Structures are given as structure tokens and as C-alpha cells.
Amino acid sequence: MTPISYLLKFLEEDAPFGDVTSEAVIPEGTKAKAVIIAKQNGVIAGVEEAKALFEHFGVEVGVRMHDGERVKRGDVILELEGDARSILLVERTALNIMGRMSGIATEVRRLVEKVEAVNPKVRVAGTRKTLLKPIDKRAILIGGGEPHRFALSDAVLIKDNHLALVPLEEAIRRAKAFSVYKVVEVEVESLEDAIKAAKAGADVVMLDNMSPAEIAETIGALKREGLRDRVKIEVSGGITPENIEEYAKLDIDVISLGYLTHSVKNFDVSLEIIGAV
């Protein structure tokens, strides 16, 4: 689960000096029951995060639907009972987290299922194109995808800006010498550079912004050189829900999409007070 300290930062931003409306309107000590419900169909995520936030403020939480489960419009996800002010204090932060995470998980599950129907060995991955990594990466996992690198410290990914300063083979050599524990991935945009990267010892070759035809040609060349089995092949750039199946048909290992986190559509969830206890 996402650390509670990270989650509390969102709440502190939303209520830096408390919830003045609830404090003004609701008598101190009022107890209430509430539910969080799904307003659409999809894959729910962020349940554990919401539970942790409510429990941090002393609210009792009953979990009806768990992270990763498919929900239908109207399904009750959480049941809440406790101090009414605390429930309302946490409400919007919890819903925002659940909405974002569920939106990501729902879209990841949809694409994973599309890809698996074409080629079960291909994995769907996110990218670092997000500022909300702890919750976004966990949402990708809940949806059945690969989170890719969590941070710059996790693995070596040599990109075009690195190669503008250091030649490809030298960059790989230096990366391999730097650590025996780090995976070395290289982003390339041509058949020639893909072969160079594989020969130089890259663990993963990312074929970036290449068409399915160009990727097929590149993989064919790697096979003729006896290099295909030495590397994992990741494809990225220009891939959408509409064309992802064309890429999945190829002899590749991973499809990564920044779209999963930078263009996520929020999932609709709502908190409803049932009444005072």
C-alpha cells in the first residue's frame, strides 16, 4: 500500500487549517454512517489508500470491494462509520485518490486484455510520465500491468539526450561497468542502432517511435545476427489503444505507454452520508 505519510500530504494540501465548513455547521461529536459507491463500471483501485486515510482519523471502515476487482455502477465499495467531521474531512482526498487510481487500473486492464488476446507473452507497462508515482505505479500493478522504473535510481535507461553526449557503444560499456546489478536499457530509433545496442550488451532494447513494419524489420535483422535472444524488446512511442494490437502481434516483450498516466480519465466514485448514528 502507498505510505500513509505520502497520502496525508494530499489531505494537508486540501485542508491546511481544517475543514471550516464542517467545523462550523456540524456539532462536535456527531457520529455518522456513509458509503462510497462506484458511479460507473470498471476496475476499482485505491481502496487500501482510502481505508488507511479514514482509519488514520478514527473512522471505522468496512471493505466491500477490494483493489483489482471489477465493479458495476452502484456497487458499494466502502462502508464508513465514525465522527462526521472526520468523514467529511477525508472525503474529497480519498475520492480523488480512488478516482485516479481506478481510472488508471481500468484502462490498464482493458489494454492488457486486448494485448493478451493477441499475444499472451507481451506485457503492458507504464512510464515515468507522472508526478504521482506512488499511487500511479500501484494502480498500474492493480490493473495487471508493469510499472516500469519507479525512479531514476532503479535501472539504467540510456535515451537520446544521453546519446547526444556519449556514443551508443561507449554509453553501454560505461553503464555495464558502473554496476552489475542494474538492468541496462537503450532507447533506439533505427535498425542499425538496435543491432549496435544488442551487440554492445544491452539487456533491453527499446524501439522508440517506430512503425510495426519497421519493428518487424528490426527484429528480423536481430534474428539474422543471432541477437534476438540476447535482449528483451520494448516498443514505445506512437502507441494508442486503437493500434496497440498491431504492435502486440510482433515478436516483442513489452509495450510501454506514457498515456496510461499522463492522460488518465478519472473514474467516478462518490461518498454518500446515510445518516447520523
CSV table of C-alpha atoms in Angstrom, one decimal:
chain,number,residue,atom,x,y,z
A,1,MET,CA,0.0,0.0,0.0
A,2,THR,CA,1.1,3.6,-0.5
A,3,PRO,CA,2.7,5.0,2.7
A,4,ILE,CA,0.3,6.9,4.8
A,5,SER,CA,2.8,9.8,5.1
A,6,TYR,CA,2.5,10.3,1.3
A,7,LEU,CA,-1.3,10.2,1.4
A,8,LEU,CA,-1.5,12.7,4.3
A,9,LYS,CA,0.3,15.3,2.1
A,10,PHE,CA,-2.7,15.4,-0.2
A,11,LEU,CA,-5.1,15.9,2.7
A,12,GLU,CA,-2.9,18.6,4.3
A,13,GLU,CA,-3.0,20.4,1.0
A,14,ASP,CA,-6.8,20.2,0.8
A,15,ALA,CA,-7.3,21.2,4.5
A,16,PRO,CA,-4.2,23.1,5.6
A,17,PHE,CA,-6.2,24.7,8.5
A,18,GLY,CA,-9.0,22.2,8.9
A,19,ASP,CA,-12.4,21.9,7.2
A,20,VAL,CA,-14.1,25.1,8.2
A,21,THR,CA,-17.5,24.2,6.7
A,22,SER,CA,-17.9,21.0,8.7
A,23,GLU,CA,-16.5,22.6,11.9
A,24,ALA,CA,-18.9,25.5,11.5
A,25,VAL,CA,-22.0,23.5,10.6
A,26,ILE,CA,-21.8,20.1,12.2
A,27,PRO,CA,-22.0,19.8,16.0
A,28,GLU,CA,-18.8,18.4,17.6
A,29,GLY,CA,-19.1,14.7,18.4
A,30,THR,CA,-21.8,14.0,15.7
A,31,LYS,CA,-21.4,10.4,14.5
A,32,ALA,CA,-22.4,9.3,11.0
A,33,LYS,CA,-22.6,6.4,8.6
A,34,ALA,CA,-21.6,6.7,5.0
A,35,VAL,CA,-20.8,4.6,1.9
A,36,ILE,CA,-18.5,5.1,-1.1
A,37,ILE,CA,-20.1,3.8,-4.2
A,38,ALA,CA,-19.0,3.3,-7.8
A,39,LYS,CA,-20.7,5.6,-10.4
A,40,GLN,CA,-19.5,3.6,-13.4
A,41,ASN,CA,-18.3,0.1,-14.4
A,42,GLY,CA,-14.6,-0.6,-14.2
A,43,VAL,CA,-11.7,-1.9,-12.1
A,44,ILE,CA,-11.5,-0.4,-8.6
A,45,ALA,CA,-8.2,0.7,-7.1
A,46,GLY,CA,-7.2,2.9,-4.2
A,47,VAL,CA,-9.4,1.1,-1.7
A,48,GLU,CA,-6.5,0.4,0.7
A,49,GLU,CA,-5.3,4.0,0.4
A,50,ALA,CA,-8.8,5.4,1.2
A,51,LYS,CA,-9.1,2.9,4.1
A,52,ALA,CA,-5.8,4.0,5.6
A,53,LEU,CA,-6.8,7.7,5.4
A,54,PHE,CA,-10.2,7.2,7.1
A,55,GLU,CA,-8.8,4.9,9.8
A,56,HIS,CA,-6.0,7.4,10.5
A,57,PHE,CA,-8.8,9.8,11.6
A,58,GLY,CA,-10.6,7.1,13.7
A,59,VAL,CA,-13.3,6.2,11.2
A,60,GLU,CA,-14.3,2.5,11.1
A,61,VAL,CA,-14.1,1.1,7.5
A,62,GLY,CA,-15.8,-1.9,6.1
A,63,VAL,CA,-14.4,-3.1,2.8
A,64,ARG,CA,-17.0,-4.4,0.4
A,65,MET,CA,-14.9,-4.4,-2.8
A,66,HIS,CA,-11.2,-4.9,-3.0
A,67,ASP,CA,-8.4,-3.4,-5.1
A,68,GLY,CA,-8.4,-5.1,-8.6
A,69,GLU,CA,-12.0,-6.2,-8.5
A,70,ARG,CA,-14.4,-5.3,-11.3
A,71,VAL,CA,-17.2,-3.1,-10.1
A,72,LYS,CA,-20.5,-2.0,-11.6
A,73,ARG,CA,-22.3,1.3,-11.3
A,74,GLY,CA,-24.0,1.4,-7.9
A,75,ASP,CA,-21.7,-1.1,-6.1
A,76,VAL,CA,-20.8,-0.2,-2.6
A,77,ILE,CA,-17.0,-0.2,-2.2
A,78,LEU,CA,-16.6,1.0,1.4
A,79,GLU,CA,-18.8,1.4,4.4
A,80,LEU,CA,-17.8,4.1,6.9
A,81,GLU,CA,-18.9,4.8,10.5
A,82,GLY,CA,-17.4,7.4,12.9
A,83,ASP,CA,-17.0,11.1,13.6
A,84,ALA,CA,-18.9,13.0,10.9
A,85,ARG,CA,-16.4,15.8,10.7
A,86,SER,CA,-13.6,13.3,10.1
A,87,ILE,CA,-15.5,11.5,7.4
A,88,LEU,CA,-16.1,14.8,5.6
A,89,LEU,CA,-12.5,16.0,6.1
A,90,VAL,CA,-11.1,12.9,4.3
A,91,GLU,CA,-13.9,12.6,1.7
A,92,ARG,CA,-12.5,14.5,-1.2
A,93,THR,CA,-8.9,13.4,-0.8
A,94,ALA,CA,-10.0,9.7,-0.6
A,95,LEU,CA,-12.3,10.1,-3.6
A,96,ASN,CA,-9.6,11.8,-5.7
A,97,ILE,CA,-7.1,9.1,-5.0
A,98,MET,CA,-9.6,6.3,-5.7
A,99,GLY,CA,-10.8,8.1,-8.8
A,100,ARG,CA,-7.3,8.5,-10.3
A,101,MET,CA,-6.1,5.0,-9.4
A,102,SER,CA,-9.3,3.3,-10.6
A,103,GLY,CA,-9.1,5.3,-13.9
A,104,ILE,CA,-5.6,4.0,-14.4
A,105,ALA,CA,-6.3,0.4,-13.3
A,106,THR,CA,-9.4,0.3,-15.5
A,107,GLU,CA,-7.5,1.4,-18.7
A,108,VAL,CA,-4.5,-0.8,-17.9
A,109,ARG,CA,-6.8,-3.9,-17.5
A,110,ARG,CA,-8.5,-3.0,-20.8
A,111,LEU,CA,-5.3,-2.8,-22.7
A,112,VAL,CA,-3.8,-5.9,-21.0
A,113,GLU,CA,-6.8,-7.9,-22.1
A,114,LYS,CA,-6.5,-6.6,-25.7
A,115,VAL,CA,-2.8,-7.5,-25.9
A,116,GLU,CA,-3.2,-10.9,-24.2
A,117,ALA,CA,-5.8,-11.9,-26.7
A,118,VAL,CA,-3.3,-11.3,-29.5
A,119,ASN,CA,0.0,-12.3,-27.8
A,120,PRO,CA,0.0,-13.6,-24.2
A,121,LYS,CA,3.7,-13.1,-23.7
A,122,VAL,CA,3.7,-9.4,-24.3
A,123,ARG,CA,3.5,-7.2,-21.1
A,124,VAL,CA,1.9,-3.7,-20.9
A,125,ALA,CA,3.9,-1.1,-19.0
A,126,GLY,CA,3.6,2.5,-17.8
A,127,THR,CA,6.4,5.1,-17.8
A,128,ARG,CA,7.7,7.8,-15.5
A,129,LYS,CA,5.4,10.4,-17.2
A,130,THR,CA,3.7,11.2,-13.9
A,131,LEU,CA,4.3,13.3,-10.7
A,132,LEU,CA,2.1,11.0,-8.6
A,133,LYS,CA,4.3,7.9,-8.8
A,134,PRO,CA,3.5,6.0,-5.6
A,135,ILE,CA,-0.3,5.9,-6.4
A,136,ASP,CA,0.1,5.7,-10.2
A,137,LYS,CA,2.6,2.9,-10.2
A,138,ARG,CA,0.5,0.9,-7.8
A,139,ALA,CA,-2.6,1.5,-9.9
A,140,ILE,CA,-0.8,0.1,-12.9
A,141,LEU,CA,0.1,-3.1,-10.9
A,142,ILE,CA,-3.5,-3.4,-9.7
A,143,GLY,CA,-4.6,-3.2,-13.3
A,144,GLY,CA,-2.3,-6.0,-14.3
A,145,GLY,CA,0.5,-4.0,-16.0
A,146,GLU,CA,4.2,-3.4,-15.4
A,147,PRO,CA,5.1,-0.2,-13.6
A,148,HIS,CA,8.5,0.2,-15.4
A,149,ARG,CA,11.1,2.2,-13.5
A,150,PHE,CA,9.8,3.8,-10.3
A,151,ALA,CA,12.6,6.3,-10.3
A,152,LEU,CA,15.9,7.2,-12.0
A,153,SER,CA,17.7,5.2,-9.4
A,154,ASP,CA,16.1,1.9,-10.3
A,155,ALA,CA,17.7,1.0,-13.7
A,156,VAL,CA,19.8,2.4,-16.5
A,157,LEU,CA,17.8,3.8,-19.4
A,158,ILE,CA,20.0,5.4,-22.0
A,159,LYS,CA,18.0,7.9,-24.0
A,160,ASP,CA,18.5,10.2,-27.0
A,161,ASN,CA,19.8,13.0,-24.8
A,162,HIS,CA,22.4,10.7,-23.3
A,163,LEU,CA,23.5,9.6,-26.7
A,164,ALA,CA,23.8,13.2,-27.9
A,165,LEU,CA,26.7,13.4,-25.5
A,166,VAL,CA,28.2,9.9,-25.4
A,167,PRO,CA,28.4,7.4,-28.3
A,168,LEU,CA,26.0,4.4,-28.0
A,169,GLU,CA,28.6,1.7,-27.5
A,170,GLU,CA,30.5,3.7,-25.1
A,171,ALA,CA,27.4,4.6,-23.1
A,172,ILE,CA,26.5,0.9,-22.8
A,173,ARG,CA,30.1,0.0,-21.8
A,174,ARG,CA,30.2,2.6,-19.1
A,175,ALA,CA,26.7,1.6,-17.8
A,176,LYS,CA,27.7,-2.1,-17.6
A,177,ALA,CA,30.9,-1.2,-15.8
A,178,PHE,CA,29.0,1.1,-13.4
A,179,SER,CA,27.0,-1.7,-11.7
A,180,VAL,CA,26.5,-5.4,-12.2
A,181,TYR,CA,23.1,-5.2,-10.6
A,182,LYS,CA,21.3,-2.6,-12.8
A,183,VAL,CA,19.4,-3.5,-15.9
A,184,VAL,CA,20.8,-1.6,-18.9
A,185,GLU,CA,18.1,-0.4,-21.4
A,186,VAL,CA,18.8,1.6,-24.5
A,187,GLU,CA,16.3,3.7,-26.5
A,188,VAL,CA,17.0,3.5,-30.3
A,189,GLU,CA,15.1,4.7,-33.3
A,190,SER,CA,16.8,2.7,-36.1
A,191,LEU,CA,17.6,-0.8,-37.1
A,192,GLU,CA,21.3,0.0,-37.1
A,193,ASP,CA,21.3,1.3,-33.6
A,194,ALA,CA,19.2,-1.7,-32.3
A,195,ILE,CA,21.9,-4.1,-33.6
A,196,LYS,CA,24.7,-1.9,-32.1
A,197,ALA,CA,22.9,-1.9,-28.7
A,198,ALA,CA,22.4,-5.7,-28.7
A,199,LYS,CA,26.0,-6.3,-29.7
A,200,ALA,CA,27.3,-4.0,-27.0
A,201,GLY,CA,25.5,-5.9,-24.3
A,202,ALA,CA,22.2,-4.0,-23.6
A,203,ASP,CA,19.7,-6.0,-21.6
A,204,VAL,CA,16.7,-4.3,-23.1
A,205,VAL,CA,16.4,-2.5,-26.4
A,206,MET,CA,13.6,0.0,-26.6
A,207,LEU,CA,12.4,0.6,-30.2
A,208,ASP,CA,11.1,4.1,-30.0
A,209,ASN,CA,8.6,5.8,-32.4
A,210,MET,CA,8.9,3.0,-34.9
A,211,SER,CA,6.0,1.7,-37.0
A,212,PRO,CA,5.0,-2.0,-36.8
A,213,ALA,CA,6.7,-2.6,-40.2
A,214,GLU,CA,9.9,-1.0,-39.0
A,215,ILE,CA,9.9,-3.0,-35.8
A,216,ALA,CA,9.3,-6.3,-37.7
A,217,GLU,CA,12.2,-5.5,-40.0
A,218,THR,CA,14.4,-4.7,-37.0
A,219,ILE,CA,13.5,-7.9,-35.2
A,220,GLY,CA,14.2,-9.9,-38.3
A,221,ALA,CA,17.7,-8.3,-38.5
A,222,LEU,CA,18.4,-9.1,-34.9
A,223,LYS,CA,17.4,-12.7,-35.5
A,224,ARG,CA,19.7,-13.0,-38.6
A,225,GLU,CA,22.5,-11.6,-36.4
A,226,GLY,CA,21.8,-14.2,-33.7
A,227,LEU,CA,21.0,-11.3,-31.3
A,228,ARG,CA,17.2,-11.6,-30.6
A,229,ASP,CA,17.5,-14.0,-27.7
A,230,ARG,CA,20.2,-11.8,-26.0
A,231,VAL,CA,17.8,-8.9,-25.4
A,232,LYS,CA,14.3,-8.0,-24.3
A,233,ILE,CA,12.5,-5.9,-26.9
A,234,GLU,CA,10.4,-3.0,-25.6
A,235,VAL,CA,8.4,-0.8,-28.0
A,236,SER,CA,7.2,2.7,-27.2
A,237,GLY,CA,6.0,5.9,-28.8
A,238,GLY,CA,3.0,6.4,-31.0
A,239,ILE,CA,1.2,3.5,-29.5
A,240,THR,CA,-2.5,4.0,-28.7
A,241,PRO,CA,-5.5,1.9,-27.6
A,242,GLU,CA,-6.5,1.9,-31.2
A,243,ASN,CA,-3.3,0.4,-32.7
A,244,ILE,CA,-1.8,-1.5,-29.7
A,245,GLU,CA,-2.9,-4.8,-31.1
A,246,GLU,CA,-0.8,-4.3,-34.3
A,247,TYR,CA,2.3,-4.0,-32.1
A,248,ALA,CA,1.3,-6.9,-29.9
A,249,LYS,CA,1.3,-9.2,-32.9
A,250,LEU,CA,5.1,-8.7,-33.2
A,251,ASP,CA,7.9,-10.8,-31.5
A,252,ILE,CA,8.3,-8.3,-28.7
A,253,ASP,CA,8.3,-8.4,-24.9
A,254,VAL,CA,6.9,-5.1,-23.6
A,255,ILE,CA,4.7,-2.3,-24.8
A,256,SER,CA,5.1,0.9,-22.7
A,257,LEU,CA,2.7,3.8,-22.9
A,258,GLY,CA,3.0,7.2,-21.1
A,259,TYR,CA,-0.7,7.7,-21.9
A,260,LEU,CA,-1.6,5.4,-19.0
A,261,THR,CA,-0.7,8.0,-16.5
A,262,HIS,CA,-0.4,11.4,-18.3
A,263,SER,CA,-3.8,11.2,-19.9
A,264,VAL,CA,-5.8,9.1,-17.4
A,265,LYS,CA,-9.6,9.7,-17.3
A,266,ASN,CA,-10.8,9.9,-13.7
A,267,PHE,CA,-13.1,7.1,-12.5
A,268,ASP,CA,-16.3,8.3,-10.9
A,269,VAL,CA,-16.8,7.4,-7.2
A,270,SER,CA,-19.0,9.1,-4.7
A,271,LEU,CA,-19.4,9.3,-0.9
A,272,GLU,CA,-22.9,9.5,0.5
A,273,ILE,CA,-23.9,10.1,4.1
A,274,ILE,CA,-26.6,7.6,5.1
A,275,GLY,CA,-27.4,9.5,8.3
A,276,ALA,CA,-26.4,10.2,11.9
A,277,VAL,CA,-25.7,7.3,14.2
